[in-house]
Coordinates of C-alpha atoms in Angstrom, one line a residue:
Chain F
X585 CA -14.0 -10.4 12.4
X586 CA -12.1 -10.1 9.5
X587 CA -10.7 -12.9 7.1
X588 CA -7.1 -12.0 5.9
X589 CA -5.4 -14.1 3.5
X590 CA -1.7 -14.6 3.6
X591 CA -0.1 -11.8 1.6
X592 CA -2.9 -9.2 3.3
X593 CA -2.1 -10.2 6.6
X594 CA 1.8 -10.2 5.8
X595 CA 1.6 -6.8 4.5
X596 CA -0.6 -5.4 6.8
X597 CA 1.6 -6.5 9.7
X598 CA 4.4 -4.8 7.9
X599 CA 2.7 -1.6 7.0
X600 CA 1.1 -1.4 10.4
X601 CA 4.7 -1.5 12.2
X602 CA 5.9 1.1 9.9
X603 CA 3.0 3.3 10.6
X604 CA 2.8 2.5 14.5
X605 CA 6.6 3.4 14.6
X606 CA 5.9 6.5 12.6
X607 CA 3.0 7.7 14.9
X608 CA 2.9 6.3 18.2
X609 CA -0.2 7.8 18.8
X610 CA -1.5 5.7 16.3
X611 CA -2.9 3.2 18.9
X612 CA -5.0 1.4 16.3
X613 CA -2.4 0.7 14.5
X614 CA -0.3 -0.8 17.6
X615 CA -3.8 -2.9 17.8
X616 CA -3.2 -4.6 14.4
X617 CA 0.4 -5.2 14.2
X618 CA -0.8 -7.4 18.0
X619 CA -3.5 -9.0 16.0
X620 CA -1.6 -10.2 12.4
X621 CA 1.8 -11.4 14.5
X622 CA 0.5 -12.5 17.1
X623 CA -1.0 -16.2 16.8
X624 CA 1.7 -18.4 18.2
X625 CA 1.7 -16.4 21.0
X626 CA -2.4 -16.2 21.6
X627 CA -2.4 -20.2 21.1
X628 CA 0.8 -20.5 24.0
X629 CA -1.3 -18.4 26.4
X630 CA -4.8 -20.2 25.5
X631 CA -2.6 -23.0 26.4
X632 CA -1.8 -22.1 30.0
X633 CA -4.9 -20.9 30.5
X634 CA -6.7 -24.6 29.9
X635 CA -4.1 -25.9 32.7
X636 CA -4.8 -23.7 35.5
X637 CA -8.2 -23.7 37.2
X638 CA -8.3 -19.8 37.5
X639 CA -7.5 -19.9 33.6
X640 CA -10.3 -22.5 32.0
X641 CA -13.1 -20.1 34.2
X642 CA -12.0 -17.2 32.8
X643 CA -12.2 -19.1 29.0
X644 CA -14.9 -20.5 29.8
X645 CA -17.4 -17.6 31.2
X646 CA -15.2 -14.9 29.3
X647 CA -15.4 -11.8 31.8
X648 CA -15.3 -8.5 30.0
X649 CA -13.8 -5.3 31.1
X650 CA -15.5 -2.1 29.6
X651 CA -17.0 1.0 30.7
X652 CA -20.1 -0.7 31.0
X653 CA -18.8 -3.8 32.7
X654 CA -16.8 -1.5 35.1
X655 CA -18.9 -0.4 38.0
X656 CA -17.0 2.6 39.2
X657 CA -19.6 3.6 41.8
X658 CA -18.8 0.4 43.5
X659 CA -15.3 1.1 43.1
X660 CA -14.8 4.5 44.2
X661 CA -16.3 2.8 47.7
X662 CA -14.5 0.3 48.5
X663 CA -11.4 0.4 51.3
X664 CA -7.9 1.4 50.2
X665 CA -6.5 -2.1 51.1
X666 CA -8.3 -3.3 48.2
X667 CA -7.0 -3.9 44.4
X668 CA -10.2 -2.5 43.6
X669 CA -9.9 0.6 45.1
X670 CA -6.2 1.3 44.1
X671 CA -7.5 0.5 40.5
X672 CA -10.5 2.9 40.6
X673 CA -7.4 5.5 42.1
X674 CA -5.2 4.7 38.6
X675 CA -7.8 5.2 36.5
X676 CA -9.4 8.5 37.8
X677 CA -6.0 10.1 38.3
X678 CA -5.6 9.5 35.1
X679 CA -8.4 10.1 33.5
X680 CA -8.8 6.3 31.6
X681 CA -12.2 4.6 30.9
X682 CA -11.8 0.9 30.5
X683 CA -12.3 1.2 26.9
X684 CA -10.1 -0.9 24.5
X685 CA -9.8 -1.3 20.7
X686 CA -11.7 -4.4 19.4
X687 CA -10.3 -7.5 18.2
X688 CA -10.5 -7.6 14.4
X689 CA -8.1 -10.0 13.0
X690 CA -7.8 -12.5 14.8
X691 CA -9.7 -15.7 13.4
X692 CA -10.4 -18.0 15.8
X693 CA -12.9 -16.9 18.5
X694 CA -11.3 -18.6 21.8
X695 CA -7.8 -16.7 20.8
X696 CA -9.5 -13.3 19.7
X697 CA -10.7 -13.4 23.2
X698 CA -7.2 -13.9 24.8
X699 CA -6.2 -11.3 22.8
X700 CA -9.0 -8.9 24.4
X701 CA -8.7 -9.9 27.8
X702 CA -4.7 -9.6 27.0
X703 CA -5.8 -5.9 26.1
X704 CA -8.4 -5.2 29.1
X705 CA -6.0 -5.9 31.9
X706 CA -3.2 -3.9 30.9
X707 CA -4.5 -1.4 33.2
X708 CA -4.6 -3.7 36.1
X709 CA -1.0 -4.3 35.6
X710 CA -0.8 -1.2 36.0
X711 CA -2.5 -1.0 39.3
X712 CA 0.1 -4.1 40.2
X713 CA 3.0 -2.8 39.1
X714 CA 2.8 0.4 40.1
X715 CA 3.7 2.2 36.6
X716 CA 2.5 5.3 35.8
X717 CA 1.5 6.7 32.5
X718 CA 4.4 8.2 31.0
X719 CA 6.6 6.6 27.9
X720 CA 9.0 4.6 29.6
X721 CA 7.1 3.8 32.6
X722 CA 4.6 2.5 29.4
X723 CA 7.7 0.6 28.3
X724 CA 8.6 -0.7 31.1
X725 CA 5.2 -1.8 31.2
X726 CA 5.6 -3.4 27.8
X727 CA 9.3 -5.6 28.5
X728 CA 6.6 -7.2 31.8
X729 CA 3.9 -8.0 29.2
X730 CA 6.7 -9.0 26.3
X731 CA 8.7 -11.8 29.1
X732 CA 4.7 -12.9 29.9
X733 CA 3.0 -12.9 26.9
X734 CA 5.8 -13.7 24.2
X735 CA 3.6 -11.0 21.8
X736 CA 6.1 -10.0 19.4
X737 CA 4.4 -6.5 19.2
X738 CA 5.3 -6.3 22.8
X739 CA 8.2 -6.9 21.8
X740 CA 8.7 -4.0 19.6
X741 CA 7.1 -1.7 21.5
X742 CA 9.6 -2.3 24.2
X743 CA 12.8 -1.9 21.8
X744 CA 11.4 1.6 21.8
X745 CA 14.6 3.4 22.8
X746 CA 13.8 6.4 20.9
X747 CA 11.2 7.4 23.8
X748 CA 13.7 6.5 26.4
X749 CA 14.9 9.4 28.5
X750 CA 18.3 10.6 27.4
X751 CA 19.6 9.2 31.0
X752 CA 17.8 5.7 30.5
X753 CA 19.0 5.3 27.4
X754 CA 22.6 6.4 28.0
X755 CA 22.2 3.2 30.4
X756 CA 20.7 1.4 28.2
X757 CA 23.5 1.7 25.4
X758 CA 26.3 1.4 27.9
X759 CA 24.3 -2.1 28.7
X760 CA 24.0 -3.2 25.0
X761 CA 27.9 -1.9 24.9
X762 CA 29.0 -4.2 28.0
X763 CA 27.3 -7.5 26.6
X764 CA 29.2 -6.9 23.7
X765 CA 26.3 -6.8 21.3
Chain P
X1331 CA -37.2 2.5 -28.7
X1332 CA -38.0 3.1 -32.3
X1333 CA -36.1 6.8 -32.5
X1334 CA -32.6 6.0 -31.5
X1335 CA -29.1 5.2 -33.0
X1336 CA -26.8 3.4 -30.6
X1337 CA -23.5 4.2 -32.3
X1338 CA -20.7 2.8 -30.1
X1339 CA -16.9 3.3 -30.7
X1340 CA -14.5 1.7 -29.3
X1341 CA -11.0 3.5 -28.6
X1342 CA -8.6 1.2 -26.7
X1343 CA -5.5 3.1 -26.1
X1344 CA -2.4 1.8 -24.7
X1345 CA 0.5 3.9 -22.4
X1346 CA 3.4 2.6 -21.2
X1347 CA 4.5 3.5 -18.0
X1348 CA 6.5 2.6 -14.9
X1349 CA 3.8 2.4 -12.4
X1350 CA 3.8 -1.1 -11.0
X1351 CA 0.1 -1.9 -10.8
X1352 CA -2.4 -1.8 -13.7
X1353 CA -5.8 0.6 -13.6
X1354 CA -8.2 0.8 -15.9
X1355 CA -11.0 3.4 -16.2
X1356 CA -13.1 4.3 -18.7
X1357 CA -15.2 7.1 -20.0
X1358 CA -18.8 7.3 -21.0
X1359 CA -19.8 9.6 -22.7
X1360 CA -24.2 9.9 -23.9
X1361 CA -26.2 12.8 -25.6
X1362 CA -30.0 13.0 -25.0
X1363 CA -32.4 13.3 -28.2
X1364 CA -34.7 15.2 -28.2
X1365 CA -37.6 13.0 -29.2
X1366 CA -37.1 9.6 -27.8
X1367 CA -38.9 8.1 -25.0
X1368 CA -37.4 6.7 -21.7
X1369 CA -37.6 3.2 -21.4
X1370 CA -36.2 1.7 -18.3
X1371 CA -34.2 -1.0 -18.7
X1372 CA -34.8 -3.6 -15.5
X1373 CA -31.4 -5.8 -14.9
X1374 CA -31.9 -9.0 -13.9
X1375 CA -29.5 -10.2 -11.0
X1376 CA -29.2 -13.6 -9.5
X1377 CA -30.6 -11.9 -6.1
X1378 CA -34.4 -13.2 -4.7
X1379 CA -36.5 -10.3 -4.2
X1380 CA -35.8 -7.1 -3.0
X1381 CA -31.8 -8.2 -2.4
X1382 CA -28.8 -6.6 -4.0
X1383 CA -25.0 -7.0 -3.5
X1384 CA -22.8 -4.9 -1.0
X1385 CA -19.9 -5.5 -2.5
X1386 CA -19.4 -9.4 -2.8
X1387 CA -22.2 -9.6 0.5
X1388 CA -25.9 -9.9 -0.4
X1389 CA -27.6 -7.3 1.4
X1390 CA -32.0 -6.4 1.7
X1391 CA -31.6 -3.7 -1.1
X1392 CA -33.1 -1.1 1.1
X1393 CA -30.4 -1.4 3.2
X1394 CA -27.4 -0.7 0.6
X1395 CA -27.9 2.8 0.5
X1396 CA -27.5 3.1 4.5
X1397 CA -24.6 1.4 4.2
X1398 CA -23.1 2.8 1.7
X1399 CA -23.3 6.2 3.6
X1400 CA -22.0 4.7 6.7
X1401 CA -18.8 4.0 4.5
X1402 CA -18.1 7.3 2.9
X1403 CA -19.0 8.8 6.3
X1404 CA -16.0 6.8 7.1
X1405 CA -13.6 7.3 4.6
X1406 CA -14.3 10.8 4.0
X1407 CA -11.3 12.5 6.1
X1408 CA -8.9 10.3 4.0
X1409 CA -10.7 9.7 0.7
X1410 CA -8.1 12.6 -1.2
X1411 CA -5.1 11.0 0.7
X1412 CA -6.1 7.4 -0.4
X1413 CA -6.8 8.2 -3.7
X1414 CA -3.6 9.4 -4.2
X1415 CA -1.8 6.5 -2.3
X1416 CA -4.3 4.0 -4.4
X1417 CA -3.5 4.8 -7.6
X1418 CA -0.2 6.6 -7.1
X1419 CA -1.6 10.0 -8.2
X1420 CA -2.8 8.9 -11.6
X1421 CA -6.6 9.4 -10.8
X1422 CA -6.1 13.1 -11.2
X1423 CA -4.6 12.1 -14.6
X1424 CA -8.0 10.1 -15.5
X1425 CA -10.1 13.1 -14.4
X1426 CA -7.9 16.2 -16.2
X1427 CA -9.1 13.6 -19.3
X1428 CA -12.2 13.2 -18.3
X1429 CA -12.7 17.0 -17.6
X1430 CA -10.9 17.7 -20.9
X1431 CA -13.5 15.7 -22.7
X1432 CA -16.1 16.9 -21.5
X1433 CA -14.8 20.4 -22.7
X1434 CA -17.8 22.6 -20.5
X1435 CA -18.5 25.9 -21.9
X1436 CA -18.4 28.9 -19.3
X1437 CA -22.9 29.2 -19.6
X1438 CA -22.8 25.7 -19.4
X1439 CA -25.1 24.5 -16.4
X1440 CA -23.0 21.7 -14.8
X1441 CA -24.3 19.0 -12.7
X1442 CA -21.7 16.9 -10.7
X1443 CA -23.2 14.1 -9.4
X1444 CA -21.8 11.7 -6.2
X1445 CA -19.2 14.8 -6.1
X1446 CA -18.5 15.0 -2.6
X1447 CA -15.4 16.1 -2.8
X1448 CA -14.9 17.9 -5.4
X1449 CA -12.3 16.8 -7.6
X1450 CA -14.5 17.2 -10.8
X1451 CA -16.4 20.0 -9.7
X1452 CA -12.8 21.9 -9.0
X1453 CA -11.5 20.5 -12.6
X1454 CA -14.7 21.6 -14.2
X1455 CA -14.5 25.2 -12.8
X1456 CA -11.1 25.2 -13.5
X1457 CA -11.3 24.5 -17.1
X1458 CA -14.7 27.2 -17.8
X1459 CA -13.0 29.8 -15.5
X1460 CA -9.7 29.9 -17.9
X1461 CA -12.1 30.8 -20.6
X1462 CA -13.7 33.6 -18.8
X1463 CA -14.0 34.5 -15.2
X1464 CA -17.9 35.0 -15.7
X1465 CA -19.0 31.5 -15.5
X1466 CA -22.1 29.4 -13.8
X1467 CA -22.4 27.8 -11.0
X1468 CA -21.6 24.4 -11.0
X1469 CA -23.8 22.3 -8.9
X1470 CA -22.4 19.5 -6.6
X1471 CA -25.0 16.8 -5.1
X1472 CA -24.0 13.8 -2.9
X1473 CA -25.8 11.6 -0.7
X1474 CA -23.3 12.2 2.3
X1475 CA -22.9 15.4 4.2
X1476 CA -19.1 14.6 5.6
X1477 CA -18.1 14.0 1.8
X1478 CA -19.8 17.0 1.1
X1479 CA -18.0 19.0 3.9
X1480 CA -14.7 18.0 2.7
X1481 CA -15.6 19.6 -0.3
X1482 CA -17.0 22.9 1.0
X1483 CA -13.9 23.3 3.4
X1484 CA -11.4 22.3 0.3
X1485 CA -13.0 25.2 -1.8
X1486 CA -13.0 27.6 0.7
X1487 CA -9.1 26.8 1.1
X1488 CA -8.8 27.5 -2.4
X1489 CA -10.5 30.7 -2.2
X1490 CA -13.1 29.4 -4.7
X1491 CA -16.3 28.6 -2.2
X1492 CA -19.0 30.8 -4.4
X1493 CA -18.8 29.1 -7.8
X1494 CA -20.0 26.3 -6.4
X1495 CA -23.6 24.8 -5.0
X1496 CA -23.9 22.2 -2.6
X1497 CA -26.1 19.4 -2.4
X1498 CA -27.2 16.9 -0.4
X1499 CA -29.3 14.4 -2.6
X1500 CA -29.5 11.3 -4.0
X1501 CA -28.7 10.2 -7.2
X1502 CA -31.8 8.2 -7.8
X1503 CA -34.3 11.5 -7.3
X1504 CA -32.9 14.2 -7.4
X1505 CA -34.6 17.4 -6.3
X1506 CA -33.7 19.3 -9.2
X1507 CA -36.5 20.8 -12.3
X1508 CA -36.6 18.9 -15.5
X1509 CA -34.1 20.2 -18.8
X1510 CA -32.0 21.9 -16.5
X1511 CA -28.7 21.2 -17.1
X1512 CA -26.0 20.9 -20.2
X1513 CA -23.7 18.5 -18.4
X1514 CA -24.2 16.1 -16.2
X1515 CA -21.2 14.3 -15.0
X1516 CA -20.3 11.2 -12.4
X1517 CA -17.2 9.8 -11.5
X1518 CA -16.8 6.9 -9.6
X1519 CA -20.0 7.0 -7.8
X1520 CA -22.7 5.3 -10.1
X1521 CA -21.3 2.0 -9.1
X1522 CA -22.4 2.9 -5.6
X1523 CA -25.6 3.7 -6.2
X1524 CA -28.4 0.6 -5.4
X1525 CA -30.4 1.4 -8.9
X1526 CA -28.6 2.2 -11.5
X1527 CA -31.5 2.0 -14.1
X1528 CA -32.8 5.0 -11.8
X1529 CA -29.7 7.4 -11.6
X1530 CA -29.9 6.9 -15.8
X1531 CA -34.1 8.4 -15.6
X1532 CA -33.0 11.1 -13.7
X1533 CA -29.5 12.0 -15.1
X1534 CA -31.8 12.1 -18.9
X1535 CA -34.6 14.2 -17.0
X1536 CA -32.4 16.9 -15.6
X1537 CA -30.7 17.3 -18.5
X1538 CA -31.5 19.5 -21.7
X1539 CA -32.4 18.2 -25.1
X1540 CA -28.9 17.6 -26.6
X1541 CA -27.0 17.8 -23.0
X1542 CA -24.5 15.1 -22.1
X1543 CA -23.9 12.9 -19.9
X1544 CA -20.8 12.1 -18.6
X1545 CA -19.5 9.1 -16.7
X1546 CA -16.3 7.8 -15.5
X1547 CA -15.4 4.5 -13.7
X1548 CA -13.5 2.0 -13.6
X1549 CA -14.5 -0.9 -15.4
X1550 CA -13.5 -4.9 -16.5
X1551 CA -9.6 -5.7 -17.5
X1552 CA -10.1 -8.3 -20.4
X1553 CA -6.9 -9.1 -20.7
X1554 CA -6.3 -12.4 -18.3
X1555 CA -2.1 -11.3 -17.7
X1556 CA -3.2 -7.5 -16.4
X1557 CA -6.2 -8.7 -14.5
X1558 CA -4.2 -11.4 -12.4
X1559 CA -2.0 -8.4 -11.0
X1560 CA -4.7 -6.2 -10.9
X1561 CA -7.2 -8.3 -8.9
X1562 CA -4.0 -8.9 -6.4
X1563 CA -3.3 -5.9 -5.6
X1564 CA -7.0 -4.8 -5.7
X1565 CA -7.6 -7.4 -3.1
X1566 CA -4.5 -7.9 -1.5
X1567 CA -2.8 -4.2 -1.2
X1568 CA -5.7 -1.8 -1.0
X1569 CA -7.7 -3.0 1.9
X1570 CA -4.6 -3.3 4.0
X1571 CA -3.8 0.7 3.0
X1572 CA -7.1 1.1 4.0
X1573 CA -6.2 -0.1 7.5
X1574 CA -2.8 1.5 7.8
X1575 CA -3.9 5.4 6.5
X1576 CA -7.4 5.5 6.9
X1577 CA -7.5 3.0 9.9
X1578 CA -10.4 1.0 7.9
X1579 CA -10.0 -1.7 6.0
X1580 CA -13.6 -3.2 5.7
X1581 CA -14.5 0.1 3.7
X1582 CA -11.6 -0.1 1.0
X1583 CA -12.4 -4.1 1.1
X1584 CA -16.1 -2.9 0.2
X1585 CA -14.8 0.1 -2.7
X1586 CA -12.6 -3.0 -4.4
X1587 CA -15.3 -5.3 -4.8
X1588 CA -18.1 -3.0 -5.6
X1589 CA -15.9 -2.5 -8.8
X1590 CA -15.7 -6.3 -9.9
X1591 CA -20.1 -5.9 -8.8
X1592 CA -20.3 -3.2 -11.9
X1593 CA -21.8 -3.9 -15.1
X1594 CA -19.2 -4.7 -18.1
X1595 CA -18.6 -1.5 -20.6
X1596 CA -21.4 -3.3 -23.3
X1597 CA -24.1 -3.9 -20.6
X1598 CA -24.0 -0.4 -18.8
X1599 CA -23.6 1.3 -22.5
X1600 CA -27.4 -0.6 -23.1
X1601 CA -28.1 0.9 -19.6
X1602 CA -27.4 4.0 -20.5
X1603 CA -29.0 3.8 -24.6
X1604 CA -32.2 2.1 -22.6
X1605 CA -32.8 5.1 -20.4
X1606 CA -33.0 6.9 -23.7
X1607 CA -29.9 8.3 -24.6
X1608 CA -28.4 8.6 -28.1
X1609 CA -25.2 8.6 -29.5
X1610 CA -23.6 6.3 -26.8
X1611 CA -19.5 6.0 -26.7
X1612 CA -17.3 4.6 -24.3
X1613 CA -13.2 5.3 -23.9
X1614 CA -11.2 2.7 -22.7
X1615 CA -7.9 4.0 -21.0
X1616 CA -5.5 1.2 -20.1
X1617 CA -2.4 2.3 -18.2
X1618 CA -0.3 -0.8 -18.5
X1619 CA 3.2 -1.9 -17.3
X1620 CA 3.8 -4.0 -20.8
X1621 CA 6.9 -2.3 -21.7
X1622 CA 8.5 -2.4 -17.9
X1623 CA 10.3 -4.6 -16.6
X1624 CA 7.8 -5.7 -13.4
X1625 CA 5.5 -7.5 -15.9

């Protein structure tokens, strides 16, 4: 946990856009520009999560979802009409361990956690939605977790047009075009 | 103490120049005499027993040196690029100076302590090598092996890998005979090191009667105007480049305050005369931004 004052966490969240848009595969510093930008959103969510029943459990006992949490033995056995099993199926096929980056700069403990568990079920999305692995199927990912989460690094990471495919964003311009933005 | 002469100069020089931030190093320069006893001069910190500072964290003292491995182990890969991107290139400015001061003579024995990756050690070779081609070996020791490696592999991409030695020691025993050496030099790595009183015994016992030693690091900003902008950007700037290059920003957090942790030029000078030295000066190099317009 790390303390950032105001101009450090401005200017981190600056330089970590510019170097995430730089390198994509920079995932670390995707991590950060979440963590500095992303408190009104955290506190929204922590929010919603303290009026639903499912929600305050999940604050209160904070589940975890690494590769030590993750029993894949148990996984790989259970019946394919089971989220569990079509999970296991994502993962393997695509060689992912349930490993995510840790929270660092978020202060308050109860939203650093949102922000973690925000991280550890992107892959079930995944496993909801369908998506694959690839860079728009990622982005696509990214416009579902932007309309639920309100992270504005979501947010960026889905005006990503430069990964589009040449097709997508052909549409994609010819839809910015017709609203007349 | 009876036998020596603590002559101290002080040279402040000012440069004008366009770089927006305001460094300061300066340079240390002691000779051994021949006849004088070591004394070892104990600091007394504000720390209970067997406690020293990490930074501005108070750590057990035997667990500074751990740690301070653990974060050049870290940095390593990206210590050059930081540098650079720290201080906007002028480092290799300070240590052409420093080099050029130190003015090693091609049978000179060098010693290039905390050296990892070889900036000095390159300079120093550099500067014997135009001279004549037939020059010693200069010695490079560091406590960490990755710093060390960064080194080797840079000499070896310069074609230069067998006019050097590489160490791995520590600073504050070295494995290395008594009256060896001519020069002994350190640059920005004493600060590092948990005793200092220590790395001053050993630097005077490995070197010859009338050898010098050579140290360069950064040091206090007296004046209140420069050290307001420096302490921001210190703080405020380098940590968060730390992040956003080196993807670690607790490490650069820890290099920026170890520097405000360092003794004031006066106090380490005594350091250095108590371990025995003689003829102790220090340079003051201030790179200011008084003439620009930023200030």
């Amino acid at each position: 946990m790390i303390r950032l004052n105001v101009t450090q966490r401005a200017l981190l969240a600056a330089g970590s856009a510019v170097g995430a848009l730089a390198n994509p595969l920079r995932g670390d510093l995707v991590a950060t520009l979440g963590e500095t930008t992303g408190t009104a959103a955290l506190t929204h969510m922590h929010d919603k999560m303290m009026m639903n029943k499912t929600g305050l459990e999940i604050l209160k006992e904070k589940p975890r979802v690494t590769k030590h949490t993750v029993d894949t033995e148990y996984l790989s056995n259970l019946p394919s009409n089971t989220f569990g099993h079509h999970y296991y199926q994502f993962m393997t096929s695509n060689g992912l361990s349930a490993q995510r980056a840790q929270t660092k700069f978020v202060e308050d403990e109860e939203l650093a956690y949102v922000m973690t568990r925000y991280r550890e079920n992107h892959d079930f999305l995944h496993t909801l939605t369908g998506l694959g692995v690839t860079v728009p199927e990622e982005i696509c990912l990214k416009w579902y977790e932007m309309v639920q989460t309100e992270l504005p690094m979501c947010a960026l990471s889905a005006s990503s047009v430069q990964y589009l495919l040449p097709s997508l964003r052909k549409g994609f311009s010819c839809l910015i075009k017709y609203l007349g933005v | 103490f009876m036998c020596s002469a603590l002559v101290s100069r002080i040279i402040a020089t000012q440069h004008s120049s366009r770089i927006i931030a305001t460094q300061r190093s300066s340079r240390i320069i002691a000779t051994r005499h021949s006849n004088c006893e070591i004394r070892t001069l104990h600091t007394t910190p504000c720390y209970h027993d067997n406690e020293t500072h990490f930074g501005y964290q108070t750590i057990p003292e035997s667990e500074k040196e751990g740690r301070v491995k653990e974060v050049f182990e870290r940095v390593a890969d990206s210590y050059d690029v930081m540098n650079d991107t720290m201080s906007l290139g002028v480092h290799r400015l300070w240590k052409d100076h420093f080099v050029k001061s130190a003015a090693p003579k091609p049978n000179y024995k060098c010693l290039d302590v905390a050296g990892g990756t070889g900036d000095i050690a390159f300079k120093l070779h550099k500067h014997m090598s135009n001279i004549t081609r037939d020059c010693e070996k200069i010695v490079v020791c560091d406590i960490n092996t990755e710093m060390l490696r960064v080194g080797q592999d840079r000499a070896e991409e310069m074609g230069t890998g067998d006019n050097y030695i590489w160490m791995e020691g520590n600073a504050e025993q070295l494995d290395l005979p008594d009256n060896t050496f001519d020069l002994y030099t350190i640059a920005y790595g004493i600060r590092n090191c948990t005793h200092i009183d220590k790395v001053l015994e050993e630097a005077y016992r490995v070197l010859k009667p009338g050898g010098r030693f050579m140290c360069l690091e950064f040091s206090e900003v007296n004046n209140p105007v420069i050290s307001q902008v420096y302490d921001k950007y210190s703080h405020d700037v380098i940590p968060v480049l730390g992040q956003v290059i080196a993807g670690d920003f607790e490490s650069y957090q820890y290099l920026v305050e170890s520097i405000r942790k360092f003794p004031n030029q006066e106090t380490f000078a005594e350091m250095i005369a108590a371990a025995g030295f003689e003829i102790v000066e220090y340079e003051l190099n201030v790179w200011c931004n008084c003439h620009s317009l930023w200030l």
